[in-house]
């Protein structure tokens, strides 16, 4: 008899911990900058995450880890560009991404959920409608990695199809869950796509690569007001059909 592989024989006895790692994942928007994450821990997370499935096992993801000076330099460059676009919106055309993350035209129920999310966050932070400077400042927190000591950038090759975006997303989800298992928090960030033209040269990505997303990684600031913001989820019955 051919022996079974560990993937087949491993028994997950503590389902509560697995569920807790998934359910406690949220978009953390305030980290302790001074509390570094060891490289060995990051490598462990990425190794576990690499078990994510991918079509025909092509494993399309590339990961760039930014810490210290490289992280700080990207923050400075991107914040400068973000401020320039705020002053002159026409400059945004310089930074267009190859990936259209959001639809060009919103429809229900997605637009309502988006608005609920945005105004829920701003309301918690005391940012009222029309306070554009404050909104700009809060949006720029994305480009500061919310003070997380580690920034991750995920890319795939431009020649790949949309299925590879799904593969990369599953890999990213594994990263976030594995981080929770080690007491860390994350924030996946599509906001970096707005400045892909700044990010890609900085990280040394090839001309063949497309930015998929960024991610902040570190230890959460548990006392920060912004980290009290947690988004709701639809009931299973609202998105499931039993046949």
PDB file of C-alpha atoms in Angstrom:
ATOM      1  CA  UNK A   1       0.000   0.000   0.000  1.00  0.00           C
ATOM      2  CA  UNK A   2       1.273   3.462  -0.886  1.00  0.00           C
ATOM      3  CA  UNK A   3       1.509   5.551   2.300  1.00  0.00           C
ATOM      4  CA  UNK A   4      -0.790   8.564   2.563  1.00  0.00           C
ATOM      5  CA  UNK A   5       0.726  12.062   2.509  1.00  0.00           C
ATOM      6  CA  UNK A   6       0.568  14.379   5.536  1.00  0.00           C
ATOM      7  CA  UNK A   7      -2.020  16.494   3.712  1.00  0.00           C
ATOM      8  CA  UNK A   8      -4.318  13.477   3.752  1.00  0.00           C
ATOM      9  CA  UNK A   9      -3.572  12.185   7.242  1.00  0.00           C
ATOM     10  CA  UNK A  10      -3.273  15.397   9.242  1.00  0.00           C
ATOM     11  CA  UNK A  11      -6.176  15.821  11.652  1.00  0.00           C
ATOM     12  CA  UNK A  12      -7.152  19.356  12.656  1.00  0.00           C
ATOM     13  CA  UNK A  13      -8.301  18.864  16.234  1.00  0.00           C
ATOM     14  CA  UNK A  14      -8.642  22.513  17.249  1.00  0.00           C
ATOM     15  CA  UNK A  15     -11.212  23.897  14.838  1.00  0.00           C
ATOM     16  CA  UNK A  16     -11.976  26.794  17.191  1.00  0.00           C
ATOM     17  CA  UNK A  17      -8.476  28.216  16.734  1.00  0.00           C
ATOM     18  CA  UNK A  18      -8.702  27.919  12.967  1.00  0.00           C
ATOM     19  CA  UNK A  19     -12.085  29.647  12.980  1.00  0.00           C
ATOM     20  CA  UNK A  20     -10.800  32.320  15.361  1.00  0.00           C
ATOM     21  CA  UNK A  21      -7.845  33.116  13.090  1.00  0.00           C
ATOM     22  CA  UNK A  22     -10.236  33.630  10.183  1.00  0.00           C
ATOM     23  CA  UNK A  23     -12.996  35.447  12.069  1.00  0.00           C
ATOM     24  CA  UNK A  24     -10.617  37.817  13.897  1.00  0.00           C
ATOM     25  CA  UNK A  25      -8.974  38.967  10.675  1.00  0.00           C
ATOM     26  CA  UNK A  26      -9.914  42.545   9.927  1.00  0.00           C
ATOM     27  CA  UNK A  27      -8.409  45.526   8.141  1.00  0.00           C
ATOM     28  CA  UNK A  28      -6.169  46.862  10.879  1.00  0.00           C
ATOM     29  CA  UNK A  29      -5.523  50.584  10.411  1.00  0.00           C
ATOM     30  CA  UNK A  30      -3.179  51.331  13.308  1.00  0.00           C
ATOM     31  CA  UNK A  31      -0.021  49.396  14.182  1.00  0.00           C
ATOM     32  CA  UNK A  32       2.876  49.714  16.593  1.00  0.00           C
ATOM     33  CA  UNK A  33       5.692  50.922  14.322  1.00  0.00           C
ATOM     34  CA  UNK A  34       8.369  50.242  16.912  1.00  0.00           C
ATOM     35  CA  UNK A  35       7.375  46.589  17.400  1.00  0.00           C
ATOM     36  CA  UNK A  36       9.307  44.858  14.634  1.00  0.00           C
ATOM     37  CA  UNK A  37       8.364  41.529  13.067  1.00  0.00           C
ATOM     38  CA  UNK A  38      11.311  39.109  12.804  1.00  0.00           C
ATOM     39  CA  UNK A  39      12.273  38.011   9.313  1.00  0.00           C
ATOM     40  CA  UNK A  40      11.965  34.386  10.426  1.00  0.00           C
ATOM     41  CA  UNK A  41       8.303  34.972  11.314  1.00  0.00           C
ATOM     42  CA  UNK A  42       7.599  36.562   7.937  1.00  0.00           C
ATOM     43  CA  UNK A  43       9.281  33.624   6.195  1.00  0.00           C
ATOM     44  CA  UNK A  44       7.163  31.176   8.195  1.00  0.00           C
ATOM     45  CA  UNK A  45       3.984  33.015   7.185  1.00  0.00           C
ATOM     46  CA  UNK A  46       4.938  33.064   3.516  1.00  0.00           C
ATOM     47  CA  UNK A  47       5.907  29.376   3.555  1.00  0.00           C
ATOM     48  CA  UNK A  48       2.548  28.359   5.020  1.00  0.00           C
ATOM     49  CA  UNK A  49       0.690  30.723   2.674  1.00  0.00           C
ATOM     50  CA  UNK A  50       2.411  29.169  -0.340  1.00  0.00           C
ATOM     51  CA  UNK A  51       0.186  26.114   0.114  1.00  0.00           C
ATOM     52  CA  UNK A  52      -2.579  28.172  -1.486  1.00  0.00           C
ATOM     53  CA  UNK A  53      -4.095  26.512  -4.548  1.00  0.00           C
ATOM     54  CA  UNK A  54      -3.405  27.783  -8.045  1.00  0.00           C
ATOM     55  CA  UNK A  55      -4.563  26.637 -11.453  1.00  0.00           C
ATOM     56  CA  UNK A  56      -2.273  23.807 -12.639  1.00  0.00           C
ATOM     57  CA  UNK A  57       0.009  24.754  -9.735  1.00  0.00           C
ATOM     58  CA  UNK A  58       1.569  27.713 -11.555  1.00  0.00           C
ATOM     59  CA  UNK A  59       1.937  29.633  -8.244  1.00  0.00           C
ATOM     60  CA  UNK A  60       1.762  33.028  -9.965  1.00  0.00           C
ATOM     61  CA  UNK A  61       2.437  35.274  -6.970  1.00  0.00           C
ATOM     62  CA  UNK A  62       5.520  37.361  -6.285  1.00  0.00           C
ATOM     63  CA  UNK A  63       6.010  38.991  -2.877  1.00  0.00           C
ATOM     64  CA  UNK A  64       8.150  42.016  -2.058  1.00  0.00           C
ATOM     65  CA  UNK A  65       8.820  42.626   1.646  1.00  0.00           C
ATOM     66  CA  UNK A  66       9.548  46.210   2.668  1.00  0.00           C
ATOM     67  CA  UNK A  67      11.099  47.044   6.036  1.00  0.00           C
ATOM     68  CA  UNK A  68      13.261  49.804   7.424  1.00  0.00           C
ATOM     69  CA  UNK A  69      14.767  52.191   4.870  1.00  0.00           C
ATOM     70  CA  UNK A  70      13.101  50.614   1.814  1.00  0.00           C
ATOM     71  CA  UNK A  71       9.700  50.866   3.495  1.00  0.00           C
ATOM     72  CA  UNK A  72      10.255  54.459   4.583  1.00  0.00           C
ATOM     73  CA  UNK A  73      11.469  55.544   1.145  1.00  0.00           C
ATOM     74  CA  UNK A  74       8.365  54.131  -0.554  1.00  0.00           C
ATOM     75  CA  UNK A  75       6.149  55.853   2.012  1.00  0.00           C
ATOM     76  CA  UNK A  76       7.834  59.191   1.315  1.00  0.00           C
ATOM     77  CA  UNK A  77       7.603  58.855  -2.476  1.00  0.00           C
ATOM     78  CA  UNK A  78       3.979  57.767  -2.471  1.00  0.00           C
ATOM     79  CA  UNK A  79       2.789  60.368   0.028  1.00  0.00           C
ATOM     80  CA  UNK A  80       4.474  63.045  -2.065  1.00  0.00           C
ATOM     81  CA  UNK A  81       2.646  61.821  -5.186  1.00  0.00           C
ATOM     82  CA  UNK A  82      -0.635  61.540  -3.273  1.00  0.00           C
ATOM     83  CA  UNK A  83      -0.333  65.131  -2.043  1.00  0.00           C
ATOM     84  CA  UNK A  84       0.475  66.333  -5.561  1.00  0.00           C
ATOM     85  CA  UNK A  85      -2.615  64.627  -6.993  1.00  0.00           C
ATOM     86  CA  UNK A  86      -4.737  66.151  -4.227  1.00  0.00           C
ATOM     87  CA  UNK A  87      -3.542  69.602  -5.287  1.00  0.00           C
ATOM     88  CA  UNK A  88      -3.919  68.849  -9.003  1.00  0.00           C
ATOM     89  CA  UNK A  89      -6.249  65.880  -9.776  1.00  0.00           C
ATOM     90  CA  UNK A  90      -5.147  65.825 -13.424  1.00  0.00           C
ATOM     91  CA  UNK A  91      -1.833  64.357 -12.281  1.00  0.00           C
ATOM     92  CA  UNK A  92      -3.624  61.100 -11.391  1.00  0.00           C
ATOM     93  CA  UNK A  93      -3.286  60.014 -15.030  1.00  0.00           C
ATOM     94  CA  UNK A  94       0.453  59.514 -14.428  1.00  0.00           C
ATOM     95  CA  UNK A  95      -0.162  56.724 -11.963  1.00  0.00           C
ATOM     96  CA  UNK A  96      -2.826  54.533 -13.554  1.00  0.00           C
ATOM     97  CA  UNK A  97      -2.735  50.838 -12.693  1.00  0.00           C
ATOM     98  CA  UNK A  98      -3.007  47.897 -15.078  1.00  0.00           C
ATOM     99  CA  UNK A  99      -5.614  46.392 -12.768  1.00  0.00           C
ATOM    100  CA  UNK A 100      -9.147  47.773 -12.538  1.00  0.00           C
ATOM    101  CA  UNK A 101      -9.966  46.775  -8.978  1.00  0.00           C
ATOM    102  CA  UNK A 102     -13.301  48.574  -8.760  1.00  0.00           C
ATOM    103  CA  UNK A 103     -16.091  48.809 -11.358  1.00  0.00           C
ATOM    104  CA  UNK A 104     -16.393  51.908 -13.526  1.00  0.00           C
ATOM    105  CA  UNK A 105     -20.106  52.030 -12.736  1.00  0.00           C
ATOM    106  CA  UNK A 106     -21.479  51.042  -9.331  1.00  0.00           C
ATOM    107  CA  UNK A 107     -24.799  49.263  -8.808  1.00  0.00           C
ATOM    108  CA  UNK A 108     -26.887  47.981  -5.925  1.00  0.00           C
ATOM    109  CA  UNK A 109     -26.238  46.383  -3.438  1.00  0.00           C
ATOM    110  CA  UNK A 110     -22.513  47.056  -3.825  1.00  0.00           C
ATOM    111  CA  UNK A 111     -22.691  50.845  -3.814  1.00  0.00           C
ATOM    112  CA  UNK A 112     -24.710  50.824  -0.578  1.00  0.00           C
ATOM    113  CA  UNK A 113     -22.190  48.559   1.125  1.00  0.00           C
ATOM    114  CA  UNK A 114     -19.326  50.744  -0.081  1.00  0.00           C
ATOM    115  CA  UNK A 115     -20.962  53.886   1.278  1.00  0.00           C
ATOM    116  CA  UNK A 116     -21.759  52.195   4.581  1.00  0.00           C
ATOM    117  CA  UNK A 117     -18.131  51.189   4.884  1.00  0.00           C
ATOM    118  CA  UNK A 118     -16.728  54.616   4.044  1.00  0.00           C
ATOM    119  CA  UNK A 119     -19.036  56.697   6.183  1.00  0.00           C
ATOM    120  CA  UNK A 120     -18.877  54.205   9.024  1.00  0.00           C
ATOM    121  CA  UNK A 121     -15.097  54.601   9.160  1.00  0.00           C
ATOM    122  CA  UNK A 122     -15.136  58.384   8.793  1.00  0.00           C
ATOM    123  CA  UNK A 123     -17.939  58.691  11.338  1.00  0.00           C
ATOM    124  CA  UNK A 124     -15.941  56.766  13.919  1.00  0.00           C
ATOM    125  CA  UNK A 125     -12.993  59.086  13.296  1.00  0.00           C
ATOM    126  CA  UNK A 126     -15.127  62.216  13.489  1.00  0.00           C
ATOM    127  CA  UNK A 127     -14.656  63.128   9.838  1.00  0.00           C
ATOM    128  CA  UNK A 128     -17.780  64.791   8.472  1.00  0.00           C
ATOM    129  CA  UNK A 129     -18.973  65.032   4.883  1.00  0.00           C
ATOM    130  CA  UNK A 130     -17.126  67.737   3.011  1.00  0.00           C
ATOM    131  CA  UNK A 131     -14.029  67.698   5.231  1.00  0.00           C
ATOM    132  CA  UNK A 132     -11.786  66.954   2.295  1.00  0.00           C
ATOM    133  CA  UNK A 133      -8.477  67.677   3.981  1.00  0.00           C
ATOM    134  CA  UNK A 134      -9.258  65.216   6.768  1.00  0.00           C
ATOM    135  CA  UNK A 135     -10.430  62.606   4.249  1.00  0.00           C
ATOM    136  CA  UNK A 136      -7.218  63.065   2.301  1.00  0.00           C
ATOM    137  CA  UNK A 137      -5.192  62.648   5.458  1.00  0.00           C
ATOM    138  CA  UNK A 138      -6.990  59.459   6.439  1.00  0.00           C
ATOM    139  CA  UNK A 139      -6.647  58.038   2.926  1.00  0.00           C
ATOM    140  CA  UNK A 140      -2.925  58.804   3.038  1.00  0.00           C
ATOM    141  CA  UNK A 141      -2.595  56.539   6.069  1.00  0.00           C
ATOM    142  CA  UNK A 142      -2.721  53.716   3.499  1.00  0.00           C
ATOM    143  CA  UNK A 143       0.530  54.981   2.010  1.00  0.00           C
ATOM    144  CA  UNK A 144       2.126  55.032   5.455  1.00  0.00           C
ATOM    145  CA  UNK A 145       1.233  51.354   5.927  1.00  0.00           C
ATOM    146  CA  UNK A 146      -0.817  52.586   8.901  1.00  0.00           C
ATOM    147  CA  UNK A 147       2.544  52.683  10.748  1.00  0.00           C
ATOM    148  CA  UNK A 148       3.052  48.921  10.329  1.00  0.00           C
ATOM    149  CA  UNK A 149       6.770  48.046  10.310  1.00  0.00           C
ATOM    150  CA  UNK A 150       6.301  45.635   7.393  1.00  0.00           C
ATOM    151  CA  UNK A 151       4.828  46.364   3.990  1.00  0.00           C
ATOM    152  CA  UNK A 152       4.124  43.609   1.476  1.00  0.00           C
ATOM    153  CA  UNK A 153       3.568  44.057  -2.253  1.00  0.00           C
ATOM    154  CA  UNK A 154       2.041  41.306  -4.380  1.00  0.00           C
ATOM    155  CA  UNK A 155       2.481  41.068  -8.140  1.00  0.00           C
ATOM    156  CA  UNK A 156       1.757  38.644 -10.940  1.00  0.00           C
ATOM    157  CA  UNK A 157       2.970  38.442 -14.523  1.00  0.00           C
ATOM    158  CA  UNK A 158       0.921  40.524 -16.974  1.00  0.00           C
ATOM    159  CA  UNK A 159       0.650  37.620 -19.419  1.00  0.00           C
ATOM    160  CA  UNK A 160      -1.465  35.610 -16.977  1.00  0.00           C
ATOM    161  CA  UNK A 161      -5.246  35.475 -16.997  1.00  0.00           C
ATOM    162  CA  UNK A 162      -7.837  36.587 -14.472  1.00  0.00           C
ATOM    163  CA  UNK A 163      -7.683  33.192 -12.807  1.00  0.00           C
ATOM    164  CA  UNK A 164      -4.215  34.035 -11.549  1.00  0.00           C
ATOM    165  CA  UNK A 165      -5.673  37.026  -9.713  1.00  0.00           C
ATOM    166  CA  UNK A 166      -7.881  34.547  -7.874  1.00  0.00           C
ATOM    167  CA  UNK A 167      -4.844  32.416  -7.092  1.00  0.00           C
ATOM    168  CA  UNK A 168      -2.959  35.422  -5.741  1.00  0.00           C
ATOM    169  CA  UNK A 169      -5.970  36.439  -3.650  1.00  0.00           C
ATOM    170  CA  UNK A 170      -6.101  32.988  -2.043  1.00  0.00           C
ATOM    171  CA  UNK A 171      -2.399  33.258  -1.298  1.00  0.00           C
ATOM    172  CA  UNK A 172      -2.962  36.650   0.315  1.00  0.00           C
ATOM    173  CA  UNK A 173      -5.791  35.268   2.434  1.00  0.00           C
ATOM    174  CA  UNK A 174      -3.434  32.547   3.652  1.00  0.00           C
ATOM    175  CA  UNK A 175      -0.906  35.225   4.580  1.00  0.00           C
ATOM    176  CA  UNK A 176      -3.506  37.053   6.649  1.00  0.00           C
ATOM    177  CA  UNK A 177      -4.738  33.936   8.444  1.00  0.00           C
ATOM    178  CA  UNK A 178      -1.199  32.685   9.123  1.00  0.00           C
ATOM    179  CA  UNK A 179      -0.365  36.132  10.509  1.00  0.00           C
ATOM    180  CA  UNK A 180      -3.311  35.937  12.907  1.00  0.00           C
ATOM    181  CA  UNK A 181      -2.099  32.525  14.086  1.00  0.00           C
ATOM    182  CA  UNK A 182       1.102  34.287  15.194  1.00  0.00           C
ATOM    183  CA  UNK A 183      -0.564  37.190  16.981  1.00  0.00           C
ATOM    184  CA  UNK A 184      -0.122  39.614  14.087  1.00  0.00           C
ATOM    185  CA  UNK A 185      -2.631  41.699  12.175  1.00  0.00           C
ATOM    186  CA  UNK A 186      -2.791  42.842   8.571  1.00  0.00           C
ATOM    187  CA  UNK A 187      -4.540  45.246   6.243  1.00  0.00           C
ATOM    188  CA  UNK A 188      -4.885  44.278   2.565  1.00  0.00           C
ATOM    189  CA  UNK A 189      -4.728  47.461   0.502  1.00  0.00           C
ATOM    190  CA  UNK A 190      -5.989  48.050  -3.010  1.00  0.00           C
ATOM    191  CA  UNK A 191      -5.145  51.735  -2.454  1.00  0.00           C
ATOM    192  CA  UNK A 192      -1.567  51.089  -3.545  1.00  0.00           C
ATOM    193  CA  UNK A 193      -2.831  50.358  -7.068  1.00  0.00           C
ATOM    194  CA  UNK A 194      -3.437  54.074  -7.527  1.00  0.00           C
ATOM    195  CA  UNK A 195       0.345  54.544  -7.370  1.00  0.00           C
ATOM    196  CA  UNK A 196       1.576  51.396  -9.070  1.00  0.00           C
ATOM    197  CA  UNK A 197       3.847  53.589 -11.191  1.00  0.00           C
ATOM    198  CA  UNK A 198       5.632  54.610  -8.000  1.00  0.00           C
ATOM    199  CA  UNK A 199       5.595  51.207  -6.320  1.00  0.00           C
ATOM    200  CA  UNK A 200       6.803  48.940  -9.120  1.00  0.00           C
ATOM    201  CA  UNK A 201      10.101  50.729  -9.893  1.00  0.00           C
ATOM    202  CA  UNK A 202      10.800  51.132  -6.192  1.00  0.00           C
ATOM    203  CA  UNK A 203      10.507  47.418  -5.444  1.00  0.00           C
ATOM    204  CA  UNK A 204      12.467  46.460  -8.558  1.00  0.00           C
ATOM    205  CA  UNK A 205       9.582  44.681 -10.279  1.00  0.00           C
ATOM    206  CA  UNK A 206      10.083  43.724 -13.911  1.00  0.00           C
ATOM    207  CA  UNK A 207       8.265  45.353 -16.812  1.00  0.00           C
ATOM    208  CA  UNK A 208       6.281  42.125 -17.088  1.00  0.00           C
ATOM    209  CA  UNK A 209       4.814  42.441 -13.577  1.00  0.00           C
ATOM    210  CA  UNK A 210       1.477  43.900 -12.499  1.00  0.00           C
ATOM    211  CA  UNK A 211       0.746  45.099  -8.991  1.00  0.00           C
ATOM    212  CA  UNK A 212      -2.169  43.201  -7.427  1.00  0.00           C
ATOM    213  CA  UNK A 213      -2.268  44.725  -3.935  1.00  0.00           C
ATOM    214  CA  UNK A 214      -0.267  45.897  -0.977  1.00  0.00           C
ATOM    215  CA  UNK A 215      -0.568  44.785   2.620  1.00  0.00           C
ATOM    216  CA  UNK A 216       0.401  46.157   6.015  1.00  0.00           C
ATOM    217  CA  UNK A 217       1.706  43.641   8.552  1.00  0.00           C
ATOM    218  CA  UNK A 218       2.541  44.089  12.205  1.00  0.00           C
ATOM    219  CA  UNK A 219       1.222  44.204  15.745  1.00  0.00           C
ATOM    220  CA  UNK A 220      -2.062  46.061  16.170  1.00  0.00           C
ATOM    221  CA  UNK A 221      -2.375  49.158  18.304  1.00  0.00           C
ATOM    222  CA  UNK A 222      -5.244  47.821  20.393  1.00  0.00           C
ATOM    223  CA  UNK A 223      -6.012  51.224  21.898  1.00  0.00           C
ATOM    224  CA  UNK A 224      -6.440  53.046  18.576  1.00  0.00           C
ATOM    225  CA  UNK A 225      -9.965  54.288  17.891  1.00  0.00           C
ATOM    226  CA  UNK A 226      -9.762  53.288  14.234  1.00  0.00           C
ATOM    227  CA  UNK A 227      -9.250  49.644  15.193  1.00  0.00           C
ATOM    228  CA  UNK A 228     -12.717  49.573  16.700  1.00  0.00           C
ATOM    229  CA  UNK A 229     -14.098  49.695  13.149  1.00  0.00           C
ATOM    230  CA  UNK A 230     -15.278  46.270  12.054  1.00  0.00           C
ATOM    231  CA  UNK A 231     -17.388  45.713   8.988  1.00  0.00           C
ATOM    232  CA  UNK A 232     -20.569  43.600   9.007  1.00  0.00           C
ATOM    233  CA  UNK A 233     -21.097  40.460   6.944  1.00  0.00           C
ATOM    234  CA  UNK A 234     -24.186  39.203   5.162  1.00  0.00           C
ATOM    235  CA  UNK A 235     -25.967  36.202   6.647  1.00  0.00           C
ATOM    236  CA  UNK A 236     -25.214  32.895   4.947  1.00  0.00           C
ATOM    237  CA  UNK A 237     -28.783  32.684   3.693  1.00  0.00           C
ATOM    238  CA  UNK A 238     -28.371  35.947   1.774  1.00  0.00           C
ATOM    239  CA  UNK A 239     -25.574  34.694  -0.476  1.00  0.00           C
ATOM    240  CA  UNK A 240     -26.211  30.940  -0.567  1.00  0.00           C
ATOM    241  CA  UNK A 241     -28.597  28.860  -2.668  1.00  0.00           C
ATOM    242  CA  UNK A 242     -29.184  25.236  -1.699  1.00  0.00           C
ATOM    243  CA  UNK A 243     -29.946  23.038  -4.715  1.00  0.00           C
TER     244      UNK A 243
END
